[in-house]
Structure formats: C-alpha cells, structure tokens
Tab-separated table of C-alpha atoms and ligand atoms in Angstrom:
chain	number	residue	atom	x	y	z
T	1	UNK	CA	132.579	24.655	87.071
T	2	UNK	CA	132.055	27.425	84.545
T	3	UNK	CA	129.463	25.917	82.285
T	4	UNK	CA	128.647	27.316	78.840
T	5	UNK	CA	125.518	26.861	76.787
T	6	UNK	CA	127.355	25.907	73.617
T	7	UNK	CA	127.884	22.827	71.515
T	8	UNK	CA	131.693	23.249	71.652
T	9	UNK	CA	131.654	23.339	75.419
T	10	UNK	CA	129.409	20.240	75.652
T	11	UNK	CA	131.647	18.332	73.231
T	12	UNK	CA	134.760	19.346	75.140
T	13	UNK	CA	133.176	17.968	78.323
T	14	UNK	CA	132.341	14.704	76.562
T	15	UNK	CA	135.859	14.384	75.198
T	16	UNK	CA	137.216	14.622	78.756
T	17	UNK	CA	134.648	12.243	80.229
T	18	UNK	CA	136.143	8.979	81.500
T	19	UNK	CA	132.672	7.423	81.116
T	20	UNK	CA	132.392	8.560	77.497
T	21	UNK	CA	133.303	5.146	76.080
T	22	UNK	CA	130.438	3.533	78.042
T	23	UNK	CA	127.834	5.317	75.980
T	24	UNK	CA	128.515	2.814	73.191
T	25	UNK	CA	127.764	-0.063	75.485
T	26	UNK	CA	124.015	0.573	75.623
T	27	UNK	CA	121.124	0.273	73.207
T	28	UNK	CA	119.169	3.474	72.513
T	29	UNK	CA	115.644	3.722	71.136
T	30	UNK	CA	115.611	5.801	67.937
T	31	UNK	CA	113.253	8.605	66.989
T	32	UNK	CA	113.536	10.528	63.713
T	33	UNK	CA	116.546	8.356	62.814
T	34	UNK	CA	118.475	9.538	65.843
T	35	UNK	CA	119.334	8.054	69.225
T	36	UNK	CA	116.981	9.535	71.770
T	37	UNK	CA	118.048	11.801	74.619
T	38	UNK	CA	117.081	9.529	77.469
T	39	UNK	CA	115.974	11.121	80.753
T	40	UNK	CA	114.052	8.181	82.191
T	41	UNK	CA	116.798	5.988	83.566
T	42	UNK	CA	115.061	6.565	86.901
T	43	UNK	CA	112.149	4.526	85.539
T	44	UNK	CA	113.754	1.944	83.284
T	45	UNK	CA	117.487	1.984	82.583
T	46	UNK	CA	118.751	1.351	79.046
T	47	UNK	CA	119.801	-2.131	77.982
T	48	UNK	CA	123.535	-2.893	78.184
T	49	UNK	CA	124.598	-4.532	74.947
T	50	UNK	CA	126.275	-7.399	76.825
T	51	UNK	CA	122.998	-8.345	78.603
T	52	UNK	CA	121.643	-10.456	75.760
T	53	UNK	CA	124.742	-12.678	75.719
T	54	UNK	CA	124.281	-13.438	79.424
T	55	UNK	CA	120.666	-14.480	78.802
T	56	UNK	CA	121.616	-16.484	75.710
T	57	UNK	CA	124.177	-18.416	77.758
T	58	UNK	CA	121.492	-19.568	80.128
T	59	UNK	CA	119.208	-20.549	77.244
T	60	UNK	CA	122.085	-22.510	75.681
T	61	UNK	CA	122.962	-24.239	78.910
T	62	UNK	CA	119.329	-25.104	79.429
T	63	UNK	CA	119.107	-26.545	75.877
T	64	UNK	CA	122.330	-28.522	76.184
T	65	UNK	CA	122.333	-29.559	79.799
T	66	UNK	CA	118.738	-29.354	81.039
T	67	UNK	CA	118.624	-30.277	84.711
T	68	UNK	CA	122.376	-30.748	84.843
T	69	UNK	CA	122.706	-27.004	84.334
T	70	UNK	CA	121.990	-26.495	88.021
T	71	UNK	CA	125.508	-27.743	88.750
T	72	UNK	CA	127.339	-27.902	85.445
T	73	UNK	CA	126.334	-24.775	83.566
T	74	UNK	CA	129.144	-22.269	82.730
T	75	UNK	CA	127.763	-20.329	85.669
T	76	UNK	CA	125.905	-22.977	87.668
T	77	UNK	CA	122.333	-21.989	88.452
T	78	UNK	CA	121.950	-23.260	92.005
T	79	UNK	CA	124.122	-20.464	93.435
T	80	UNK	CA	123.859	-18.007	90.529
T	81	UNK	CA	122.523	-15.257	92.822
T	82	UNK	CA	125.694	-15.284	94.921
T	83	UNK	CA	127.627	-13.720	92.031
T	84	UNK	CA	125.643	-10.520	92.472
T	85	UNK	CA	126.354	-9.962	96.177
T	86	UNK	CA	129.944	-8.750	95.899
T	87	UNK	CA	129.454	-6.049	93.268
T	88	UNK	CA	126.196	-4.956	94.886
T	89	UNK	CA	127.811	-4.703	98.299
T	90	UNK	CA	130.218	-2.099	96.888
T	91	UNK	CA	127.388	-0.127	95.376
T	92	UNK	CA	125.321	0.051	98.595
T	93	UNK	CA	128.217	0.222	101.089
T	94	UNK	CA	127.651	-3.152	102.719
T	95	UNK	CA	129.493	-6.311	103.588
T	96	UNK	CA	128.911	-8.947	100.926
T	97	UNK	CA	127.130	-11.153	103.460
T	98	UNK	CA	124.637	-8.389	104.185
T	99	UNK	CA	123.331	-8.413	100.600
T	100	UNK	CA	121.129	-10.828	98.697
T	101	UNK	CA	119.104	-10.765	95.479
T	102	UNK	CA	115.662	-12.245	95.128
T	103	UNK	CA	112.003	-11.606	94.220
T	104	UNK	CA	110.943	-8.043	93.375
T	105	UNK	CA	111.002	-4.864	95.427
T	106	UNK	CA	107.537	-4.651	96.978
T	107	UNK	CA	107.619	-8.380	97.704
T	108	UNK	CA	110.950	-8.021	99.480
T	109	UNK	CA	109.862	-5.075	101.565
T	110	UNK	CA	106.914	-7.195	102.732
T	111	UNK	CA	109.242	-10.078	103.563
T	112	UNK	CA	111.578	-7.778	105.407
T	113	UNK	CA	108.702	-6.246	107.388
T	114	UNK	CA	107.747	-9.749	108.466
T	115	UNK	CA	111.077	-9.705	110.278
T	116	UNK	CA	111.396	-6.040	111.137
T	117	UNK	CA	107.888	-4.696	111.715
T	118	UNK	CA	106.860	-6.488	114.898
T	119	UNK	CA	104.330	-4.110	116.449
T	120	UNK	CA	103.214	-4.348	120.080
T	121	UNK	CA	100.329	-2.568	121.851
T	122	UNK	CA	102.758	0.132	122.891
T	123	UNK	CA	105.105	0.310	119.935
T	124	UNK	CA	103.211	-0.040	116.675
T	125	UNK	CA	103.645	3.161	114.685
T	126	UNK	CA	105.433	3.624	111.346
T	127	UNK	CA	106.944	6.880	110.150
T	128	UNK	CA	107.131	7.505	106.400
T	129	UNK	CA	107.242	10.523	104.111
T	130	UNK	CA	103.982	12.074	102.952
T	131	UNK	CA	102.929	11.030	99.423
T	132	UNK	CA	105.284	8.068	99.453
T	133	UNK	CA	105.434	6.003	96.279
T	134	UNK	CA	102.010	4.309	96.049
T	135	UNK	CA	103.287	0.760	96.394
T	136	UNK	CA	105.009	1.755	99.619
T	137	UNK	CA	101.793	3.270	100.950
T	138	UNK	CA	99.871	0.041	100.128
T	139	UNK	CA	102.591	-2.066	101.746
T	140	UNK	CA	102.558	-0.083	104.952
T	141	UNK	CA	98.754	0.084	105.196
T	142	UNK	CA	98.372	-3.659	104.606
T	143	UNK	CA	101.161	-4.566	107.060
T	144	UNK	CA	99.538	-2.450	109.733
T	145	UNK	CA	96.071	-3.978	109.133
T	146	UNK	CA	97.610	-7.469	108.974
T	147	UNK	CA	98.761	-6.976	112.556
T	148	UNK	CA	95.340	-5.721	113.629
T	149	UNK	CA	96.088	-1.976	113.851
T	150	UNK	CA	94.438	0.961	112.170
T	151	UNK	CA	96.521	2.636	109.417
T	152	UNK	CA	95.065	6.048	110.196
T	153	UNK	CA	96.482	5.746	113.695
T	154	UNK	CA	99.605	3.721	113.054
T	155	UNK	CA	101.027	5.473	109.976
T	156	UNK	CA	102.569	8.838	110.695
T	157	UNK	CA	103.588	10.891	107.690
T	158	UNK	CA	106.299	13.556	107.741
T	159	UNK	CA	105.034	16.571	105.841
T	160	UNK	CA	106.845	19.152	103.779
T	161	UNK	CA	106.516	22.698	105.082
T	162	UNK	CA	103.931	24.946	103.493
T	163	UNK	CA	105.265	26.446	100.282
T	164	UNK	CA	108.272	24.094	100.211
T	165	UNK	CA	108.843	21.157	97.865
T	166	UNK	CA	111.221	19.126	100.050
T	167	UNK	CA	111.387	17.500	103.476
T	168	UNK	CA	113.629	18.910	106.166
T	169	UNK	CA	115.804	16.455	108.071
T	170	UNK	CA	114.999	18.345	111.262
T	171	UNK	CA	111.282	17.750	110.681
T	172	UNK	CA	111.815	14.007	110.209
T	173	UNK	CA	113.856	13.827	113.417
T	174	UNK	CA	111.304	15.920	115.291
T	175	UNK	CA	108.572	13.534	114.219
T	176	UNK	CA	110.671	10.570	115.395
T	177	UNK	CA	111.064	12.281	118.797
T	178	UNK	CA	107.382	13.081	118.969
T	179	UNK	CA	106.225	9.495	118.252
T	180	UNK	CA	108.978	8.299	120.606
T	181	UNK	CA	108.157	5.077	122.436
T	182	UNK	CA	105.265	4.284	120.134
T	183	UNK	CA	107.563	4.154	117.117
T	184	UNK	CA	108.177	0.650	115.729
T	185	UNK	CA	109.556	1.421	112.280
T	186	UNK	CA	110.855	4.244	110.081
T	187	UNK	CA	110.572	3.351	106.388
T	188	UNK	CA	111.240	6.068	103.824
T	189	UNK	CA	112.353	6.195	100.181
T	190	UNK	CA	116.051	7.114	100.364
T	191	UNK	CA	115.717	9.223	97.204
T	192	UNK	CA	112.189	10.537	96.666
T	193	UNK	CA	110.798	9.483	93.321
T	194	UNK	CA	108.897	12.734	92.769
T	195	UNK	CA	111.245	15.562	93.716
T	196	UNK	CA	114.546	13.657	93.486
T	197	UNK	CA	115.534	14.616	97.076
T	198	UNK	CA	118.170	12.507	98.818
T	199	UNK	CA	117.220	12.046	102.463
T	200	UNK	CA	119.928	12.309	105.070
T	201	UNK	CA	119.888	8.573	105.669
T	202	UNK	CA	122.697	8.601	108.200
T	203	UNK	CA	121.090	11.176	110.490
T	204	UNK	CA	117.581	9.761	110.241
T	205	UNK	CA	118.793	6.219	110.814
T	206	UNK	CA	120.601	7.314	113.943
T	207	UNK	CA	117.558	9.221	115.207
T	208	UNK	CA	115.207	6.268	114.582
T	209	UNK	CA	117.489	3.758	116.245
T	210	UNK	CA	118.072	6.051	119.219
T	211	UNK	CA	114.297	6.159	119.652
T	212	UNK	CA	114.346	2.349	119.896
T	213	UNK	CA	112.814	1.811	116.469
T	214	UNK	CA	113.922	-0.173	113.424
T	215	UNK	CA	114.998	1.845	110.409
T	216	UNK	CA	114.583	0.561	106.842
T	217	UNK	CA	115.029	2.281	103.482
T	218	UNK	CA	113.425	1.795	100.108
T	219	UNK	CA	116.345	2.454	97.778
T	220	UNK	CA	114.533	2.170	94.426
T	221	UNK	CA	115.741	5.615	93.301
T	222	UNK	CA	118.949	5.607	95.332
T	223	UNK	CA	120.890	2.526	94.293
T	224	UNK	CA	123.344	3.225	91.512
T	225	UNK	CA	122.475	6.908	91.797
T	226	UNK	CA	123.836	8.210	95.086
T	227	UNK	CA	126.471	7.291	97.642
T	228	UNK	CA	125.270	4.685	100.138
T	229	UNK	CA	126.990	3.440	103.283
T	230	UNK	CA	124.357	1.145	104.666
T	231	UNK	CA	126.673	-0.823	106.935
T	232	UNK	CA	128.386	2.168	108.459
T	233	UNK	CA	125.137	4.045	108.898
T	234	UNK	CA	123.844	1.015	110.849
T	235	UNK	CA	120.714	0.798	108.728
T	236	UNK	CA	118.622	-2.184	109.862
T	237	UNK	CA	117.370	-3.240	106.472
T	238	UNK	CA	116.872	-1.940	102.924
T	239	UNK	CA	115.693	-3.113	99.544
T	240	UNK	CA	115.847	-1.830	95.978
T	241	UNK	CA	114.747	-2.721	92.492
T	242	UNK	CA	117.277	-3.175	89.724
T	243	UNK	CA	115.510	-1.891	86.606
T	244	UNK	CA	115.914	1.840	87.289
T	245	UNK	CA	119.496	3.112	87.613
T	246	UNK	CA	120.793	-0.472	87.734
T	247	UNK	CA	119.826	-1.179	84.077
T	248	UNK	CA	118.854	-4.821	84.669
T	249	UNK	CA	115.683	-5.014	82.575
T	250	UNK	CA	111.944	-4.515	83.059
T	251	UNK	CA	110.396	-5.674	86.317
T	252	UNK	CA	113.644	-7.326	87.270
T	253	UNK	CA	114.850	-8.759	90.586
T	254	UNK	CA	115.343	-6.830	93.791
T	255	UNK	CA	118.276	-6.637	96.158
T	256	UNK	CA	118.048	-6.646	99.948
T	257	UNK	CA	120.317	-5.513	102.737
T	258	UNK	CA	120.125	-6.842	106.275
T	259	UNK	CA	122.635	-5.473	108.789
T	260	UNK	CA	125.294	-7.851	110.044
T	261	UNK	CA	123.932	-7.697	113.607
T	262	UNK	CA	120.928	-9.811	112.557
T	263	UNK	CA	122.760	-12.427	110.526
T	264	UNK	CA	123.508	-14.885	113.319
T	265	UNK	CA	120.081	-14.679	114.905
T	266	UNK	CA	118.510	-18.053	114.321
T	267	UNK	CA	115.204	-17.184	115.922
T	268	UNK	CA	114.457	-14.028	113.985
T	269	UNK	CA	110.873	-14.154	112.716
T	270	UNK	CA	111.012	-14.716	108.977
T	271	UNK	CA	109.041	-16.381	106.179
T	272	UNK	CA	111.345	-19.197	105.186
T	273	UNK	CA	111.963	-21.388	102.135
T	274	UNK	CA	114.483	-23.958	101.005
T	275	UNK	CA	116.977	-21.526	99.479
T	276	UNK	CA	117.488	-19.862	102.851
T	277	UNK	CA	118.669	-23.032	104.549
T	278	UNK	CA	122.350	-24.015	104.696
T	279	UNK	CA	123.753	-25.084	101.352
T	280	UNK	CA	125.729	-27.943	102.858
T	281	UNK	CA	122.623	-29.708	104.052
T	282	UNK	CA	119.945	-28.283	101.737
T	283	UNK	CA	119.640	-31.320	99.538
T	284	UNK	CA	119.386	-33.708	102.456
T	285	UNK	CA	115.781	-32.507	102.483
T	286	UNK	CA	115.604	-32.407	106.252
T	287	UNK	CA	112.573	-31.010	108.052
T	288	UNK	CA	114.625	-28.444	110.097
T	289	UNK	CA	115.465	-25.054	108.670
T	290	UNK	CA	119.075	-24.084	109.301
T	291	UNK	CA	119.462	-20.442	108.231
T	292	UNK	CA	122.421	-19.437	106.142
T	293	UNK	CA	124.357	-16.895	108.214
T	294	UNK	CA	124.081	-14.200	105.553
T	295	UNK	CA	121.244	-12.171	104.057
T	296	UNK	CA	120.667	-15.255	101.897
T	297	UNK	CA	118.691	-16.639	104.849
T	298	UNK	CA	115.821	-14.479	103.549
T	299	UNK	CA	115.900	-16.318	100.198
T	300	UNK	CA	112.751	-18.327	99.743
T	301	UNK	CA	112.782	-19.901	96.294
T	302	UNK	CA	115.539	-21.123	93.996
T	303	UNK	CA	116.921	-18.173	92.015
T	304	UNK	CA	115.205	-16.848	88.845
T	305	UNK	CA	118.312	-17.347	86.767
T	306	UNK	CA	116.949	-15.904	83.537
T	307	UNK	CA	116.243	-12.559	85.149
T	308	UNK	CA	119.453	-12.534	87.198
T	309	UNK	CA	121.524	-12.896	84.030
T	310	UNK	CA	121.009	-9.361	82.645
T	311	UNK	CA	121.314	-7.999	86.200
T	312	UNK	CA	124.731	-9.683	86.485
T	313	UNK	CA	125.735	-8.271	83.086
T	314	UNK	CA	124.870	-4.771	84.229
T	315	UNK	CA	126.754	-5.237	87.493
T	316	UNK	CA	129.880	-6.093	85.525
T	317	UNK	CA	129.678	-2.626	83.958
T	318	UNK	CA	129.299	-1.064	87.434
T	319	UNK	CA	132.311	-3.078	88.563
T	320	UNK	CA	134.377	-1.828	85.653
T	321	UNK	CA	133.466	1.822	86.225
T	322	UNK	CA	133.072	2.057	90.012
T	323	UNK	CA	130.576	4.253	91.875
T	324	UNK	CA	133.102	7.046	92.444
T	325	UNK	CA	133.472	7.792	88.749
T	326	UNK	CA	129.730	7.620	88.265
T	327	UNK	CA	129.091	10.013	91.131
T	328	UNK	CA	131.729	12.449	89.905
T	329	UNK	CA	130.158	12.547	86.435
T	330	UNK	CA	126.664	12.714	87.884
T	331	UNK	CA	127.439	15.914	89.768
T	332	UNK	CA	128.936	17.540	86.668
T	333	UNK	CA	126.186	16.325	84.297
T	334	UNK	CA	123.218	17.196	86.470
T	335	UNK	CA	124.922	20.527	87.245
T	336	UNK	CA	125.133	21.121	83.516
T	337	UNK	CA	121.483	20.227	83.019
T	338	UNK	CA	120.556	22.703	85.715
T	339	UNK	CA	122.688	25.348	84.065
T	340	UNK	CA	121.057	24.684	80.646
T	341	UNK	CA	117.573	24.843	82.144
T	342	UNK	CA	118.291	28.201	83.748
T	343	UNK	CA	119.945	29.546	80.563
T	344	UNK	CA	116.972	28.586	78.371
T	345	UNK	CA	114.559	29.850	80.994
T	346	UNK	CA	116.190	33.244	80.722
T	347	UNK	CA	116.263	33.210	76.928
T	348	UNK	CA	112.585	32.457	76.515
T	349	UNK	CA	111.488	34.380	79.569
T	350	UNK	CA	109.724	31.351	80.987
T	351	UNK	CA	109.252	30.368	84.604
T	352	UNK	CA	110.618	26.888	85.233
T	353	UNK	CA	111.011	26.023	88.856
T	354	UNK	CA	113.446	23.293	89.804
T	355	UNK	CA	111.806	21.679	92.824
T	356	UNK	CA	114.673	19.254	93.508
T	357	UNK	CA	116.689	20.446	96.514
T	358	UNK	CA	120.472	20.599	96.638
T	359	UNK	CA	120.599	17.160	98.275
T	360	UNK	CA	120.095	15.281	95.034
T	361	UNK	CA	121.280	12.490	92.779
T	362	UNK	CA	121.003	12.826	89.027
T	363	UNK	CA	117.289	13.675	88.835
T	364	UNK	CA	115.900	17.196	88.458
T	365	UNK	CA	112.159	17.661	88.766
T	366	UNK	CA	110.953	20.786	87.038
T	367	UNK	CA	107.690	22.599	87.584
T	368	UNK	CA	106.738	24.049	84.214
T	369	UNK	CA	104.714	27.042	85.339
T	370	UNK	CA	102.830	28.425	82.369
T	371	UNK	CA	103.543	25.350	80.206
T	372	UNK	CA	101.608	22.135	80.049
T	373	UNK	CA	101.271	18.737	78.469
T	374	UNK	CA	101.812	20.039	74.911
T	375	UNK	CA	105.426	20.866	75.787
T	376	UNK	CA	105.919	17.376	77.161
T	377	UNK	CA	104.460	15.948	73.939
T	378	UNK	CA	106.679	18.194	71.832
T	379	UNK	CA	109.759	16.889	73.646
T	380	UNK	CA	108.719	13.259	73.191
T	381	UNK	CA	108.044	13.772	69.467
T	382	UNK	CA	111.449	15.351	69.078
T	383	UNK	CA	113.398	12.526	70.589
T	384	UNK	CA	113.602	13.623	74.218
T	385	UNK	CA	112.285	10.895	76.513
T	386	UNK	CA	111.078	12.487	79.745
T	387	UNK	CA	108.471	11.695	82.284
T	388	UNK	CA	105.370	13.718	83.032
T	389	UNK	CA	103.782	13.925	86.494
T	390	UNK	CA	100.608	15.759	87.394
T	391	UNK	CA	100.016	18.594	87.846
T	392	UNK	CA	102.763	20.092	85.716
T	393	UNK	CA	106.107	18.497	86.474
T	394	UNK	CA	108.658	16.823	84.222
T	395	UNK	CA	111.323	14.625	85.736
T	396	UNK	CA	114.734	14.655	84.047
T	397	UNK	CA	117.179	12.000	85.159
T	398	UNK	CA	120.380	12.020	83.067
T	399	UNK	CA	121.978	8.734	84.087
T	400	UNK	CA	125.740	9.326	84.014
T	401	UNK	CA	126.412	5.872	82.530
T	402	UNK	CA	124.967	6.711	79.120
T	403	UNK	CA	123.920	10.362	78.959
T	404	UNK	CA	126.307	12.934	77.526
T	405	UNK	CA	126.908	16.623	77.973
T	406	UNK	CA	125.961	17.105	74.361
T	407	UNK	CA	122.584	15.480	75.182
T	408	UNK	CA	122.038	18.243	77.768
T	409	UNK	CA	122.935	20.957	75.288
T	410	UNK	CA	120.704	19.497	72.533
T	411	UNK	CA	117.862	19.076	75.033
T	412	UNK	CA	118.090	22.807	75.780
T	413	UNK	CA	117.791	23.646	72.103
T	414	UNK	CA	114.765	21.387	71.628
T	415	UNK	CA	113.175	22.788	74.771
T	416	UNK	CA	113.625	26.305	73.522
T	417	UNK	CA	112.053	25.443	70.147
T	418	UNK	CA	109.173	23.750	71.948
T	419	UNK	CA	108.388	26.865	73.926
T	420	UNK	CA	108.887	29.346	71.106
T	421	UNK	CA	106.843	27.354	68.610
T	422	UNK	CA	103.791	27.316	70.832
Q	1	PLP	C1	109.944	1.908	91.516
Q	1	PLP	C2	109.536	1.857	92.925
Q	1	PLP	C3	108.868	0.725	93.422
Q	1	PLP	C4	108.522	-0.417	92.516
Q	1	PLP	O1	108.208	-1.587	93.176
Q	1	PLP	P1	108.133	-2.964	92.389
Q	1	PLP	O2	107.783	-3.912	93.431
Q	1	PLP	O3	109.472	-3.235	91.758
Q	1	PLP	O4	107.083	-2.832	91.336
Q	1	PLP	C5	108.575	0.713	94.789
Q	1	PLP	N1	108.884	1.751	95.597
Q	1	PLP	C6	109.494	2.870	95.128
Q	1	PLP	C7	109.819	4.001	96.047
Q	1	PLP	C8	109.831	2.950	93.772
Q	1	PLP	O5	110.434	4.037	93.299
C-alpha cells in the first residue's frame, strides 16, 4: 500500500472502508467538543450503542417476570451463556462445544490450571514469558506454591535477547526442549500486552505438546485482535477477557476454550458447581455430578446475565462483520499508523522507536526516546487517548471496529504539534 500523510488520502481510505459504517455504532468520549481519537481499545473497548438495550431487556424481564425470567424471559436466563458460544467459537477458531463463558479471566485461568496444571515430583515446571502481565505472574506463583513447589525453581521464564524488544520463537522452543521432561505446563500471553507481539502459537503449542506438557494461552490481548485457530493448533486450553478488543464492558466476563479431546473425560480433575452438571437432570438436585460434555462442564455458578447481556450485544456486531474483514482493516490501519509515525518522526527529527515486531495485531508500542510524560499529557489534553507505560513507552491500539484512517492522520498532526510546542 502506498500510504500518504494527507487528509485527502485518509478520507479516501475511510470512504472505501467496509467497516466505516460501524464507527457510528459506538459511543465516544468527547474532549474539546470532539470525539476522541481512541487508542486504548486494548484496555477497555468502546461501548456499542446496542449494548444498553440488551441490559435494559434483562432489567425489564426481571421487573415483569422476576423468578419466571429464568425460563420465560425473551432470552431465558438459565442458558443465556450458551448464546455466546457460537459467535465466540468463530472468533477463536474452535468448535462451539469447546467454548464457554463464565467468571473473569484470572479466575478462569486458576480454574483451568486446577484441571491442567497437575505437577508431579518429576514434571512440575511452568514456562512463561519474562515480565508476563502481573496477574499471570501471581497466578503462576500461587499455583506452584499451592502444590508445594518453589516458584523460583518451578517457573522458567523465556527471556528476550539482549538489545531486542521481542521474544524469538526459536528461544521459546529451545527453552521447552531444555526443560524437557520436567515441563508440566506452558502458559504464555498469546499477544504480549507490552510490546504487542503475537507469539507463534501454533509452533509453540506443538513444541510444548511434543515435550509431553500441556499448553495453555492467555488470550486477553489476542481475542478479537488476531487470527486464532485454537482447535486446529491443538491448544489444550485458553481463556480471555471480553472488555478489551471484545468491547463488552468494564471488568466483564471471560471466555474459556478446552480442546475437544478433554470434553468426554468424566474423571478430569476440576472444581465443580451446579451449572456444569447435565441440564436434563440439573434440577433433580441429585448428589452426583454429571458433567456436560462441552466446555460448559467448567461452569460453576449460574450465569451472570446482566454482564453477559452487553457481551452478547458486542458479539452480534462481530457476527455481522466477521473476523476476516476486521483483520483486513487492521493490517491496513495499523500499517497506516506506522507510516504516519515514521513520517512525523522524520519531519520533527525525533527518535521514536517502534518496539512492536512484525508479528503483530493492531497495537504499536512506541519508545519515545528524548520525549517524556509531558508529550503523553499533551496528547491526552488534545483528545488522543493513549496509554503510558514506564519508562517511556506509549501503546497505540487502533481497534479496526471504530478507529478511522482520518484518526491516524489527525493523531500525526497533534503529535507533531506536541513535539514542536515543547
Ligand atoms: C487484561 C489482562 C488480564 C486481566 O485479568 P482480569 O482477571 O480480567 O482482571 C490478565 N492477563 C493478561 C495478559 C491481560 O492482558
């Protein structure tokens, strides 16, 4: 693509964008009487305008039907979560029965590790990426201690090479080989939250499983952002949150994936609750647990319908658009952002360094050598919502659903002003 740093070019791109009409379907915060340029869809996605109606329906049904809403609401509550499995399965490349929605992300990864981190004296180690998202570090450390092992021995981190800002697939695979028969679990963030790198999930999954380990993925920054083929890659398990690229609302519910090969295993260790037992006999209130033969067997409680409602609303938009169109636009839009950054960098003779490698989704992480927090504050004051990470990095994630090419162009202009006005 021959990009140009001009308003006409950006507007032409927007006019040809099949996702253009979707911009209208989201609420934007406003600064200085203008819609913001929103780069933090990797932290909290914008609110789809249809979400409120979905929540209002539940409130109405609750008011009008009370307990009867479980079975007689417009969308009955008792199996409300099942409506999310089909659209989600398409987004993560799974069979519908491999997907379920429940709890929140860190909680689900703990529940899944109950089933999939079963250390023994010989095989007890976990491989993860260095500087993993803090919650993931706490999860792994506490799981290891819970089983009576020492995190400093059991947790093996794959490092980046000196002077590099990304992990090499070969280094992850070499570490898997090195830990070998002591390796119980590989658990990595599929897209790294800091540098935006997409890990080669297929290759790493194969390497981990060949070594006799279980391989799970934290897909918080991957779902709705990059192509996933969890079933075909033979991933053992995965989980994601829904409030980042999935636009479901703050702190909202998490999805899980459990590969088909585990779904008929009745004796798999698992923390169980009444929503994981067979629907046909659930309300007989029998003492025996009969697992549903889908990922729903990991359900514990009855579904949090009020939080699933905006998630379902968002999924309807994903259904309408399809991941292919989102991914096509994402490549063009993030490519344009990169072009704009480099163009402005040249104009103002600055020294931005994009630390995101080529294997990326929509996020670019930019090291602002020579600039600092004042530039970040200038951007925020001028209607550009970005995210600041120590020591000197801004993360820019133009979500293809609601960010435009003109946004990228205008961002470049504001950035230039911010640097020149110092
Ligand atoms: C956002 C994120 C989380 C958040 O976990 P919650 O349980 O939803 O608070 C966890 N892990 C990673 C890698 C994340 O990016």
